[in-house]
Coordinates of C-alpha atoms (C1' of nucleotides) in Angstrom, one line a residue:
Chain G
X79 CA -34.8 -46.3 -31.2
X80 CA -38.5 -46.2 -30.7
X81 CA -40.7 -49.0 -31.9
X82 CA -41.7 -48.4 -35.5
X83 CA -44.9 -50.3 -35.1
X84 CA -45.9 -48.1 -32.2
X85 CA -45.2 -45.0 -34.3
X86 CA -47.3 -46.4 -37.1
X87 CA -50.2 -47.5 -34.9
X88 CA -50.3 -45.0 -32.1
X89 CA -48.5 -41.7 -33.0
X90 CA -50.4 -39.7 -30.5
X91 CA -49.1 -41.7 -27.5
X92 CA -45.6 -41.4 -28.9
X93 CA -45.9 -37.6 -29.1
X94 CA -47.4 -37.5 -25.6
X95 CA -44.6 -39.6 -24.1
X96 CA -41.8 -37.6 -25.8
X97 CA -43.3 -34.3 -24.8
X98 CA -42.6 -35.2 -21.2
X99 CA -39.0 -34.1 -22.0
X100 CA -40.4 -30.6 -22.1
X101 CA -40.1 -30.2 -25.9
X102 CA -42.6 -30.6 -28.6
X103 CA -42.0 -33.6 -30.9
X104 CA -44.0 -33.7 -34.2
X105 CA -44.0 -37.2 -35.7
X106 CA -46.7 -36.9 -38.3
X107 CA -44.2 -37.0 -41.1
X108 CA -42.5 -40.1 -39.9
X109 CA -45.9 -41.6 -39.1
X110 CA -47.0 -41.2 -42.7
X111 CA -43.8 -42.7 -44.0
X112 CA -44.2 -45.8 -41.8
X113 CA -47.7 -46.3 -43.1
X114 CA -46.6 -46.1 -46.7
X115 CA -43.7 -48.4 -46.1
X116 CA -46.0 -51.0 -44.5
X117 CA -48.2 -51.0 -47.6
X118 CA -45.2 -51.4 -49.8
X119 CA -43.9 -54.3 -47.7
X120 CA -47.1 -56.1 -48.1
X121 CA -47.3 -55.5 -51.8
X122 CA -43.7 -56.7 -52.3
X123 CA -44.3 -59.8 -50.3
X124 CA -47.3 -60.9 -52.3
X125 CA -45.7 -60.1 -55.7
X126 CA -42.6 -62.1 -54.6
X127 CA -44.9 -65.0 -53.7
X128 CA -46.5 -65.0 -57.2
X129 CA -43.2 -64.5 -59.0
X130 CA -41.7 -67.4 -57.1
X131 CA -44.5 -69.7 -58.0
X132 CA -44.2 -68.7 -61.6
X133 CA -40.4 -69.4 -61.7
X134 CA -41.0 -72.9 -60.2
X135 CA -43.6 -73.6 -62.9
X136 CA -41.1 -72.6 -65.6
X137 CA -38.6 -75.0 -64.1
X138 CA -41.2 -77.7 -64.3
X139 CA -42.1 -77.0 -67.9
X140 CA -38.5 -77.1 -68.9
X141 CA -37.9 -80.3 -67.0
X142 CA -40.8 -82.0 -68.9
X143 CA -40.2 -80.9 -72.4
X144 CA -37.1 -81.1 -74.6
X145 CA -37.8 -77.9 -76.5
X146 CA -36.7 -74.9 -74.6
X147 CA -38.1 -72.3 -76.9
X148 CA -41.8 -72.9 -77.0
X149 CA -44.3 -70.1 -77.2
X150 CA -45.6 -71.2 -73.8
X151 CA -42.2 -70.8 -72.2
X152 CA -41.6 -67.4 -73.7
X153 CA -44.9 -66.1 -72.5
X154 CA -44.2 -67.3 -69.0
X155 CA -40.8 -65.7 -69.0
X156 CA -42.3 -62.5 -70.3
X157 CA -44.7 -62.5 -67.4
X158 CA -41.9 -63.2 -65.0
X159 CA -40.0 -60.3 -66.3
X160 CA -42.9 -58.1 -65.6
X161 CA -42.9 -59.2 -62.0
X162 CA -39.2 -58.6 -61.8
X163 CA -39.6 -55.0 -63.0
X164 CA -42.5 -54.3 -60.8
X165 CA -40.8 -55.7 -57.7
X166 CA -37.6 -53.9 -58.3
X167 CA -39.5 -50.6 -58.6
X168 CA -41.2 -51.2 -55.3
X169 CA -38.0 -52.3 -53.7
X170 CA -36.4 -49.0 -54.7
X171 CA -39.3 -47.1 -53.1
X172 CA -39.0 -49.3 -50.0
X173 CA -35.3 -48.6 -49.8
X174 CA -35.8 -44.8 -50.0
X175 CA -38.7 -44.9 -47.5
X176 CA -36.7 -47.0 -45.1
X177 CA -33.8 -44.6 -45.2
X178 CA -36.0 -41.7 -44.6
X179 CA -37.7 -43.4 -41.7
X180 CA -34.3 -44.3 -40.2
X181 CA -33.0 -40.8 -40.5
X182 CA -36.0 -39.5 -38.6
X183 CA -36.5 -42.2 -36.1
X184 CA -32.8 -42.3 -35.1
X185 CA -33.2 -38.6 -34.0
X186 CA -36.0 -39.3 -31.6
X187 CA -34.9 -39.7 -28.0
X188 CA -36.2 -42.4 -25.6
X189 CA -39.4 -42.1 -23.7
X190 CA -38.9 -40.8 -20.2
X191 CA -40.0 -43.2 -17.5
X192 CA -43.3 -42.5 -15.8
X193 CA -41.4 -42.6 -12.5
X194 CA -38.9 -39.9 -13.4
X195 CA -39.7 -36.5 -11.9
X196 CA -41.3 -34.1 -14.3
X197 CA -39.2 -31.1 -15.0
X198 CA -37.6 -28.7 -17.4
X199 CA -33.9 -28.8 -16.6
X200 CA -31.2 -29.5 -14.1
X201 CA -32.9 -27.3 -11.5
X202 CA -35.8 -29.7 -11.3
X203 CA -33.8 -32.8 -10.5
X204 CA -34.7 -34.3 -7.2
X205 CA -32.3 -35.2 -4.5
X206 CA -33.1 -38.6 -3.1
X207 CA -30.5 -38.9 -0.4
X208 CA -27.1 -37.8 0.8
X209 CA -24.4 -39.9 2.3
X210 CA -21.5 -38.8 4.5
X211 CA -20.7 -35.4 5.9
X212 CA -19.7 -32.8 3.4
X213 CA -16.5 -31.2 4.4
X214 CA -17.1 -27.5 5.0
X215 CA -14.2 -25.3 6.1
X216 CA -12.6 -22.1 5.2
X217 CA -9.3 -21.9 3.2
X218 CA -9.8 -25.2 1.5
X219 CA -7.8 -25.6 -1.7
X220 CA -9.1 -26.7 -5.0
X221 CA -7.9 -30.0 -6.4
X222 CA -5.9 -28.2 -9.1
X223 CA -4.1 -26.2 -6.5
X224 CA -3.4 -29.3 -4.5
X225 CA -2.2 -31.1 -7.6
X226 CA 0.1 -28.3 -8.6
X227 CA 1.6 -28.1 -5.1
X228 CA 2.2 -31.9 -5.0
X229 CA 3.3 -31.8 -8.7
X230 CA 1.1 -34.8 -9.6
X231 CA -0.4 -33.4 -12.7
X232 CA -0.1 -30.4 -15.0
X233 CA -1.8 -28.8 -18.0
X234 CA 0.6 -26.4 -19.7
X235 CA 2.9 -29.1 -21.2
X236 CA -0.2 -31.1 -22.1
X237 CA -1.6 -28.2 -24.0
X238 CA 1.6 -28.1 -26.0
X239 CA 1.3 -31.8 -26.7
X240 CA -2.3 -31.7 -27.7
X241 CA -4.5 -28.7 -26.8
X242 CA -6.4 -27.4 -23.9
X243 CA -8.4 -29.8 -21.8
X244 CA -5.7 -32.4 -21.8
X245 CA -3.7 -33.4 -18.8
X246 CA -0.6 -35.3 -17.9
X247 CA -0.5 -37.2 -14.6
X248 CA 2.9 -37.3 -13.0
X249 CA 4.5 -39.6 -10.5
X250 CA 2.1 -40.3 -7.6
X251 CA -0.7 -38.7 -9.7
X252 CA -0.3 -41.4 -12.4
X253 CA 0.1 -44.0 -9.6
X254 CA -3.1 -42.8 -8.0
X255 CA -5.0 -42.9 -11.3
X256 CA -3.8 -46.5 -11.8
X257 CA -4.7 -47.4 -8.2
X258 CA -8.2 -46.1 -8.7
X259 CA -8.8 -48.1 -11.9
X260 CA -7.5 -51.3 -10.3
X261 CA -9.4 -50.8 -7.1
X262 CA -12.7 -50.2 -8.9
X263 CA -12.2 -53.1 -11.4
X264 CA -11.4 -55.4 -8.4
X265 CA -14.5 -54.3 -6.5
X266 CA -16.8 -54.9 -9.4
X267 CA -15.4 -58.1 -10.6
X268 CA -15.7 -59.5 -7.0
X269 CA -19.3 -58.5 -7.3
X270 CA -19.8 -60.7 -10.3
X271 CA -19.1 -58.3 -13.1
X272 CA -17.2 -59.7 -16.0
X273 CA -14.3 -57.5 -17.0
X274 CA -13.9 -56.4 -20.6
X275 CA -11.0 -54.5 -22.2
X276 CA -12.7 -53.0 -25.3
X277 CA -11.6 -51.2 -28.4
X278 CA -11.2 -47.5 -27.8
X279 CA -12.0 -46.7 -31.5
X280 CA -15.6 -47.5 -32.6
X281 CA -17.3 -47.4 -35.9
X282 CA -20.4 -45.4 -36.9
X283 CA -22.7 -48.3 -36.5
X284 CA -21.7 -48.8 -32.9
X285 CA -22.2 -45.1 -32.1
X286 CA -25.6 -45.3 -33.7
X287 CA -26.5 -48.3 -31.8
X288 CA -26.0 -46.7 -28.4
X289 CA -27.5 -43.3 -29.4
X290 CA -24.6 -41.0 -30.0
X291 CA -25.2 -40.9 -33.7
X292 CA -26.6 -39.4 -35.8
X293 CA -27.6 -36.5 -33.6
X294 CA -24.5 -35.9 -31.6
X295 CA -21.7 -36.3 -34.1
X296 CA -20.3 -33.0 -32.8
X297 CA -19.5 -34.5 -29.4
X298 CA -17.0 -37.2 -30.5
X299 CA -13.6 -37.1 -32.2
X300 CA -13.6 -38.7 -35.7
X301 CA -10.7 -40.3 -37.4
X302 CA -10.5 -38.6 -40.8
X303 CA -9.3 -41.6 -42.9
X304 CA -11.5 -44.3 -41.5
X305 CA -15.0 -44.9 -40.3
X306 CA -13.8 -44.8 -36.8
X307 CA -14.3 -42.5 -33.8
X308 CA -12.7 -42.2 -30.4
X309 CA -15.1 -43.8 -28.1
X310 CA -16.8 -41.2 -25.8
X311 CA -17.6 -43.8 -23.2
X312 CA -17.3 -47.6 -22.8
X313 CA -21.1 -47.7 -23.1
X314 CA -20.6 -47.6 -26.8
X315 CA -18.4 -50.6 -27.4
X316 CA -20.3 -52.4 -24.5
X317 CA -23.6 -52.0 -26.3
X318 CA -22.0 -53.0 -29.6
X319 CA -20.4 -56.1 -28.0
X320 CA -23.7 -57.8 -28.3
X321 CA -25.0 -56.1 -31.4
X322 CA -27.1 -58.4 -33.6
X323 CA -27.1 -61.1 -31.0
X324 CA -29.8 -63.2 -29.6
X325 CA -28.7 -63.9 -26.1
X326 CA -29.6 -67.1 -24.3
X327 CA -32.1 -65.9 -21.8
X328 CA -30.6 -68.2 -19.1
X329 CA -27.5 -66.0 -19.2
X330 CA -29.4 -62.9 -18.3
X331 CA -28.5 -60.6 -16.7
X332 CA -25.1 -60.1 -18.3
X333 CA -23.1 -57.8 -16.2
X334 CA -19.9 -56.3 -17.5
X335 CA -17.4 -53.9 -16.1
X336 CA -14.9 -52.1 -18.4
X337 CA -12.2 -49.7 -17.9
X338 CA -11.7 -47.4 -20.8
X339 CA -10.3 -44.0 -21.8
X340 CA -13.1 -41.7 -22.9
X341 CA -12.8 -38.9 -25.5
X342 CA -15.2 -36.0 -25.8
X343 CA -15.1 -32.9 -27.8
X344 CA -16.9 -30.9 -25.1
X345 CA -18.3 -28.7 -27.8
X346 CA -20.3 -25.8 -26.3
X347 CA -18.7 -25.9 -22.9
X348 CA -16.0 -23.2 -23.6
X349 CA -15.0 -21.5 -20.4
X350 CA -16.6 -24.1 -18.1
X351 CA -14.4 -26.1 -15.7
X352 CA -11.3 -25.1 -17.5
X353 CA -9.0 -26.0 -14.6
X354 CA -8.3 -29.3 -13.1
X355 CA -9.6 -32.8 -13.7
X356 CA -13.3 -32.1 -14.1
X357 CA -13.8 -31.6 -17.8
X358 CA -11.2 -33.0 -20.1
X359 CA -11.2 -34.2 -23.7
X360 CA -9.6 -37.4 -22.5
X361 CA -10.4 -39.1 -19.2
X362 CA -10.5 -42.5 -17.7
X363 CA -13.7 -44.3 -16.6
X364 CA -14.7 -47.6 -15.2
X365 CA -18.1 -48.4 -16.6
X366 CA -20.8 -50.9 -15.4
X367 CA -23.2 -52.3 -17.9
X368 CA -26.1 -54.7 -17.7
X369 CA -28.1 -56.6 -20.4
X370 CA -31.2 -57.7 -18.6
X371 CA -34.6 -59.2 -18.9
X372 CA -37.1 -56.4 -19.6
X373 CA -39.3 -57.4 -16.7
X374 CA -36.4 -56.9 -14.3
X375 CA -34.8 -53.7 -15.4
X376 CA -36.3 -51.4 -12.8
X377 CA -34.8 -53.6 -10.1
X378 CA -31.5 -53.8 -12.0
X379 CA -31.4 -50.1 -12.2
X380 CA -31.4 -49.9 -8.4
X381 CA -28.7 -52.5 -8.2
X382 CA -26.4 -50.9 -10.7
X383 CA -26.7 -47.6 -8.9
X384 CA -25.9 -49.3 -5.6
X385 CA -22.9 -51.0 -7.2
X386 CA -21.6 -47.6 -8.3
X387 CA -22.4 -46.1 -4.9
X388 CA -20.5 -48.8 -3.1
X389 CA -17.2 -47.4 -4.5
X390 CA -17.9 -43.9 -3.1
X391 CA -18.7 -45.5 0.3
X392 CA -15.5 -47.5 0.2
X393 CA -13.6 -44.4 -0.6
X394 CA -15.4 -42.6 2.1
X395 CA -16.4 -39.7 -0.2
X396 CA -19.6 -37.8 0.7
X397 CA -22.1 -37.9 -2.1
X398 CA -25.7 -37.5 -2.9
X399 CA -28.1 -39.4 -5.1
X400 CA -30.2 -37.4 -7.6
X401 CA -33.2 -38.5 -9.6
X402 CA -32.8 -36.8 -13.0
X403 CA -36.0 -35.0 -14.2
X404 CA -37.6 -35.7 -17.6
X405 CA -36.2 -32.5 -19.1
X406 CA -32.6 -33.3 -18.1
X407 CA -32.5 -36.9 -19.2
X408 CA -29.9 -38.0 -21.7
X409 CA -31.0 -39.0 -25.2
X410 CA -31.0 -42.8 -24.7
X411 CA -32.1 -42.9 -21.1
X412 CA -35.6 -43.5 -19.8
X413 CA -34.6 -42.9 -16.2
X414 CA -31.3 -41.8 -14.7
X415 CA -29.9 -41.6 -11.2
X416 CA -26.8 -39.4 -10.9
X417 CA -24.3 -39.8 -8.1
X418 CA -22.7 -36.5 -7.2
X419 CA -19.6 -36.3 -5.1
X420 CA -18.9 -33.5 -2.7
X421 CA -16.2 -31.1 -3.8
X422 CA -15.4 -28.9 -0.8
X423 CA -13.5 -26.2 -2.8
X424 CA -16.6 -25.3 -4.8
X425 CA -19.0 -26.2 -2.0
X426 CA -21.2 -28.3 -4.2
X427 CA -21.9 -31.8 -5.4
X428 CA -20.5 -32.7 -8.9
X429 CA -21.6 -35.6 -11.0
X430 CA -19.3 -38.5 -10.7
X431 CA -21.6 -41.3 -12.0
X432 CA -24.7 -41.4 -14.1
X433 CA -26.7 -44.6 -13.9
X434 CA -29.3 -45.0 -16.6
X435 CA -32.0 -47.5 -17.6
X436 CA -32.3 -47.3 -21.4
X437 CA -35.1 -49.9 -21.5
X438 CA -35.1 -51.4 -25.0
X439 CA -34.0 -48.2 -26.7
X440 CA -30.4 -49.2 -27.4
X441 CA -31.3 -52.9 -27.8
X442 CA -33.6 -52.0 -30.6
X443 CA -31.1 -49.8 -32.3
X444 CA -28.5 -52.5 -31.9
X445 CA -30.8 -55.5 -32.4
X446 CA -30.0 -57.2 -29.1
X447 CA -32.6 -59.8 -28.1
X448 CA -33.3 -62.8 -26.0
X449 CA -35.8 -65.6 -26.4
X450 CA -38.3 -65.0 -23.6
X451 CA -41.4 -67.0 -23.4
X452 CA -40.6 -68.4 -26.9
X453 CA -40.5 -65.0 -28.4
X454 CA -37.4 -63.0 -29.5
X455 CA -37.7 -59.9 -27.3
X456 CA -35.5 -56.8 -27.1
X457 CA -33.7 -56.9 -23.8
X458 CA -33.1 -53.9 -21.6
X459 CA -29.7 -52.2 -21.2
X460 CA -28.4 -50.3 -18.3
X461 CA -25.2 -48.4 -17.8
X462 CA -23.5 -46.6 -15.0
X463 CA -20.1 -45.1 -14.3
X464 CA -18.4 -46.9 -11.5
X465 CA -16.8 -44.4 -11.4
X466 CA -15.3 -41.6 -13.5
X467 CA -11.6 -41.8 -12.4
X468 CA -10.5 -38.2 -12.9
X469 CA -13.4 -36.8 -10.9
X470 CA -12.8 -39.4 -8.2
X471 CA -9.2 -38.3 -8.0
X472 CA -10.3 -34.7 -7.7
X473 CA -12.7 -35.6 -4.9
X474 CA -10.0 -37.6 -3.0
X475 CA -7.6 -34.7 -3.3
X476 CA -10.1 -32.1 -2.1
X477 CA -11.8 -34.2 0.6
X478 CA -8.5 -35.7 1.9
X479 CA -6.5 -32.5 2.0
X480 CA -4.5 -31.8 5.2
X481 CA -3.4 -28.5 6.6
X482 CA 0.2 -29.4 5.7
X483 CA -0.7 -29.7 2.0
X484 CA -0.6 -33.5 2.0
X485 CA -3.6 -35.7 1.1
X486 CA -4.9 -38.6 3.1
X487 CA -5.6 -41.6 0.9
X488 CA -8.8 -43.5 1.7
X489 CA -8.1 -46.8 3.6
X490 CA -9.6 -49.0 0.9
X491 CA -7.2 -47.5 -1.6
X492 CA -4.0 -47.8 0.4
X493 CA -3.2 -51.4 -0.7
X494 CA -3.5 -50.2 -4.3
X495 CA -1.7 -46.9 -3.9
X496 CA 1.0 -48.2 -1.6
X497 CA 0.8 -45.4 1.0
X498 CA -1.8 -43.8 3.2
X499 CA -0.6 -40.3 2.5
X500 CA 0.2 -38.3 -0.7
X501 CA 2.8 -35.6 -0.1
X502 CA 5.6 -33.9 -1.9
X503 CA 8.5 -36.1 -2.5
Chain I
rG274 C1' 1.2 -52.8 -47.7
rG275 C1' 2.2 -57.1 -51.7
rA276 C1' 0.8 -62.3 -53.4
rG277 C1' -2.4 -66.4 -52.9
rA278 C1' -6.6 -69.4 -50.6
rG279 C1' -11.1 -69.3 -48.3
rG280 C1' -16.2 -67.7 -45.8
rU281 C1' -22.5 -73.0 -46.6
rG282 C1' -27.1 -75.0 -40.7
rG283 C1' -25.1 -75.9 -33.4
rC284 C1' -20.3 -78.3 -35.6
rU285 C1' -17.7 -81.1 -39.8
rG286 C1' -18.6 -80.9 -44.8
rA287 C1' -21.0 -81.7 -50.2
rG288 C1' -23.2 -78.8 -53.5
rU289 C1' -21.3 -74.3 -60.6
rG290 C1' -28.3 -72.0 -63.1
rG291 C1' -34.4 -75.1 -62.0
rU292 C1' -39.9 -77.8 -57.4
rU293 C1' -32.5 -76.8 -53.3
rG294 C1' -33.5 -74.2 -47.1
rA295 C1' -29.6 -77.0 -48.9
rA296 C1' -26.7 -84.3 -49.3
rA297 C1' -23.9 -86.9 -45.7
rG298 C1' -21.8 -87.3 -40.9
rC299 C1' -21.5 -85.5 -35.8
rG300 C1' -24.3 -83.3 -32.1
rG301 C1' -29.4 -82.3 -30.1
rC302 C1' -34.5 -84.0 -29.2
rU303 C1' -38.5 -88.0 -29.0
rC304 C1' -39.6 -93.0 -28.8
rC305 C1' -38.2 -98.4 -28.8
rC306 C1' -35.0 -102.3 -26.9
rU307 C1' -32.0 -105.0 -23.3
rG308 C1' -32.2 -105.2 -15.3
rC309 C1' -28.8 -100.1 -14.9
rU310 C1' -24.8 -98.4 -17.9
rA311 C1' -22.4 -99.1 -22.6
rA312 C1' -23.9 -100.4 -27.4
rG313 C1' -28.1 -100.6 -30.9
rG314 C1' -32.8 -99.4 -33.7
rA315 C1' -36.8 -95.9 -35.5
rG316 C1' -38.1 -91.1 -36.1
rU317 C1' -37.2 -85.9 -35.7
rU318 C1' -34.1 -81.4 -35.7
rA319 C1' -31.8 -74.3 -39.4
rC320 C1' -32.8 -69.2 -38.3
rA321 C1' -35.2 -64.5 -38.7
rG322 C1' -39.3 -61.2 -40.0
rG323 C1' -44.6 -60.2 -41.3
rA324 C1' -50.0 -61.6 -41.3
rG325 C1' -53.9 -64.5 -38.7
rG326 C1' -55.2 -67.2 -33.8
rU327 C1' -55.9 -66.9 -26.4
rA328 C1' -53.0 -70.9 -27.9
rA329 C1' -51.3 -75.6 -30.1
rC330 C1' -50.7 -73.8 -35.0
rU331 C1' -51.5 -71.9 -40.0
rU332 C1' -49.6 -68.9 -43.8
rU333 C1' -46.1 -65.8 -46.3
rU334 C1' -41.3 -63.5 -47.2
rG335 C1' -36.2 -63.3 -46.4
rU336 C1' -31.5 -65.7 -45.2
rC337 C1' -25.5 -70.2 -47.8
rG338 C1' -20.0 -63.5 -44.9
rA339 C1' -22.5 -58.2 -46.3
rG340 C1' -24.4 -55.2 -50.2
rG341 C1' -25.5 -54.6 -55.3
rG342 C1' -26.0 -56.8 -60.5
rU343 C1' -27.4 -60.5 -64.5
rU344 C1' -31.7 -64.0 -65.1
rC345 C1' -38.4 -66.0 -65.4
rG346 C1' -35.3 -68.4 -61.6
rA347 C1' -28.7 -67.6 -58.0
rA348 C1' -25.4 -71.0 -52.5
rU349 C1' -23.9 -71.6 -57.8
rC350 C1' -22.4 -66.4 -62.8
rC351 C1' -20.6 -60.8 -62.4
rC352 C1' -19.1 -56.3 -59.3
rU353 C1' -18.0 -53.9 -54.6
rC354 C1' -16.9 -54.3 -49.6
rC355 C1' -15.9 -57.0 -44.9
rC356 C1' -13.7 -60.9 -42.4
rU357 C1' -10.4 -65.4 -41.8
rC358 C1' -6.1 -68.3 -43.2
rU359 C1' -1.0 -68.9 -45.6
rC360 C1' 3.5 -66.6 -47.5
rC361 C1' 6.4 -61.9 -47.9
rG362 C1' 7.3 -56.9 -46.0
rC363 C1' 6.7 -53.8 -41.7
rC364 C1' 6.0 -53.6 -36.5
rA365 C1' 4.7 -53.1 -30.1

RNA sequence: GGAGAGGUGGCUGAGUGGUUGAAAGCGGCUCCCUGCUAAGGAGUUACAGGAGGUAACUUUUGUCGAGGGUUCGAAUCCCUCCCUCUCCGCCA
């Protein structure tokens, strides 16, 4: 959420900053609302002050006299009643205005960072570096072909169980998924991340706090009988973990790692990535998350990205680092580095981690602060996948494939998987 | 799911309509005292927001689980919701 005070006092700069996303944002309406609301806030406060003094004086008069029905008292009470009516009218107006402002302000995305490359869409993203040698050969199999041959996952039965875009992992496939989760959690906890196992169902307030609601209600699954949704990413409960908290600034940065299943409706992506492990309604992910001092978030963003990268390096998977342009930034992000892993069958890099600095955008929505220099200050939040498990498995299958149809397991994973080769039983 | 009991400051806990943001105790902080420690004494100590000031600070509002209501005035009375505990039922 953007700062309401900034919208009220400097609407032009707000519009300019937002327009870096390559779209026009008109905020004159919300600007007027914030001005009106401020006036009402001031008026209410001064009326409350007068009314409070009056009530105290009534208390005094009653205390001093035996007779509780004097003309003086009745006049004072009458005056108090007038205050009460006036205040409640203003409070009603304030409530309506506040709701209108929230409705509007919650739909405004975060400001893009000045450091992010300016651009319209995906095609303007900037490759910062590559790591490893991309495997380029003819007759390479896709991961779903490999998976089918090895019988480690399948879709048809899963479609019967649920619908399309669900998958069942079988035997060594399930084992490999589990190995990847444990491997990543161990790596990150050794690197001073505190592991959390969070609720997979989250309420509307939590989704609003991290930015998924109200604008993207179409992208998550909702439980019809409750105010609960299937969490689309651990970023949601992680942000909500400290909602309405004032964190001791000595504890910053707080670094968390959480494994969670993620559920996404993938509305609007019909026909894309229909095969394999790339785009599913349910997938597993290990998420990294920082709550940090606002003055240190740029440095923290580099670190969280390095921490995600370290997994790809350990697994010896070729990847590249991409600086997401202003037009392609997610709603809550101010700057995002994507890690894209090489998928030889499609001869391209595919996103496997997205590391974002949200500045105080989520902290403001979720009211997460720390006392810094004696003032309660919204902290900065950063999130990054470390990594998406299903896509990591896809990359391992494709990059490790052997001519005999087996798959070489990366050395770092062998202790977790229990074998250095994945082949038909 | 049924029945009952609760939710008050960092903690324990008093407070059923009036100058009460809240007694008392513990804890915290400051100072004093004895060589150090232990013990003791005096004082001080909720939080959040707004406005003003470079700042120390001043001022104002709100807050006793949350949100409404009654009243000139609510921690206290009424309603709704959330949460915790106990018993029963169910259950991994």
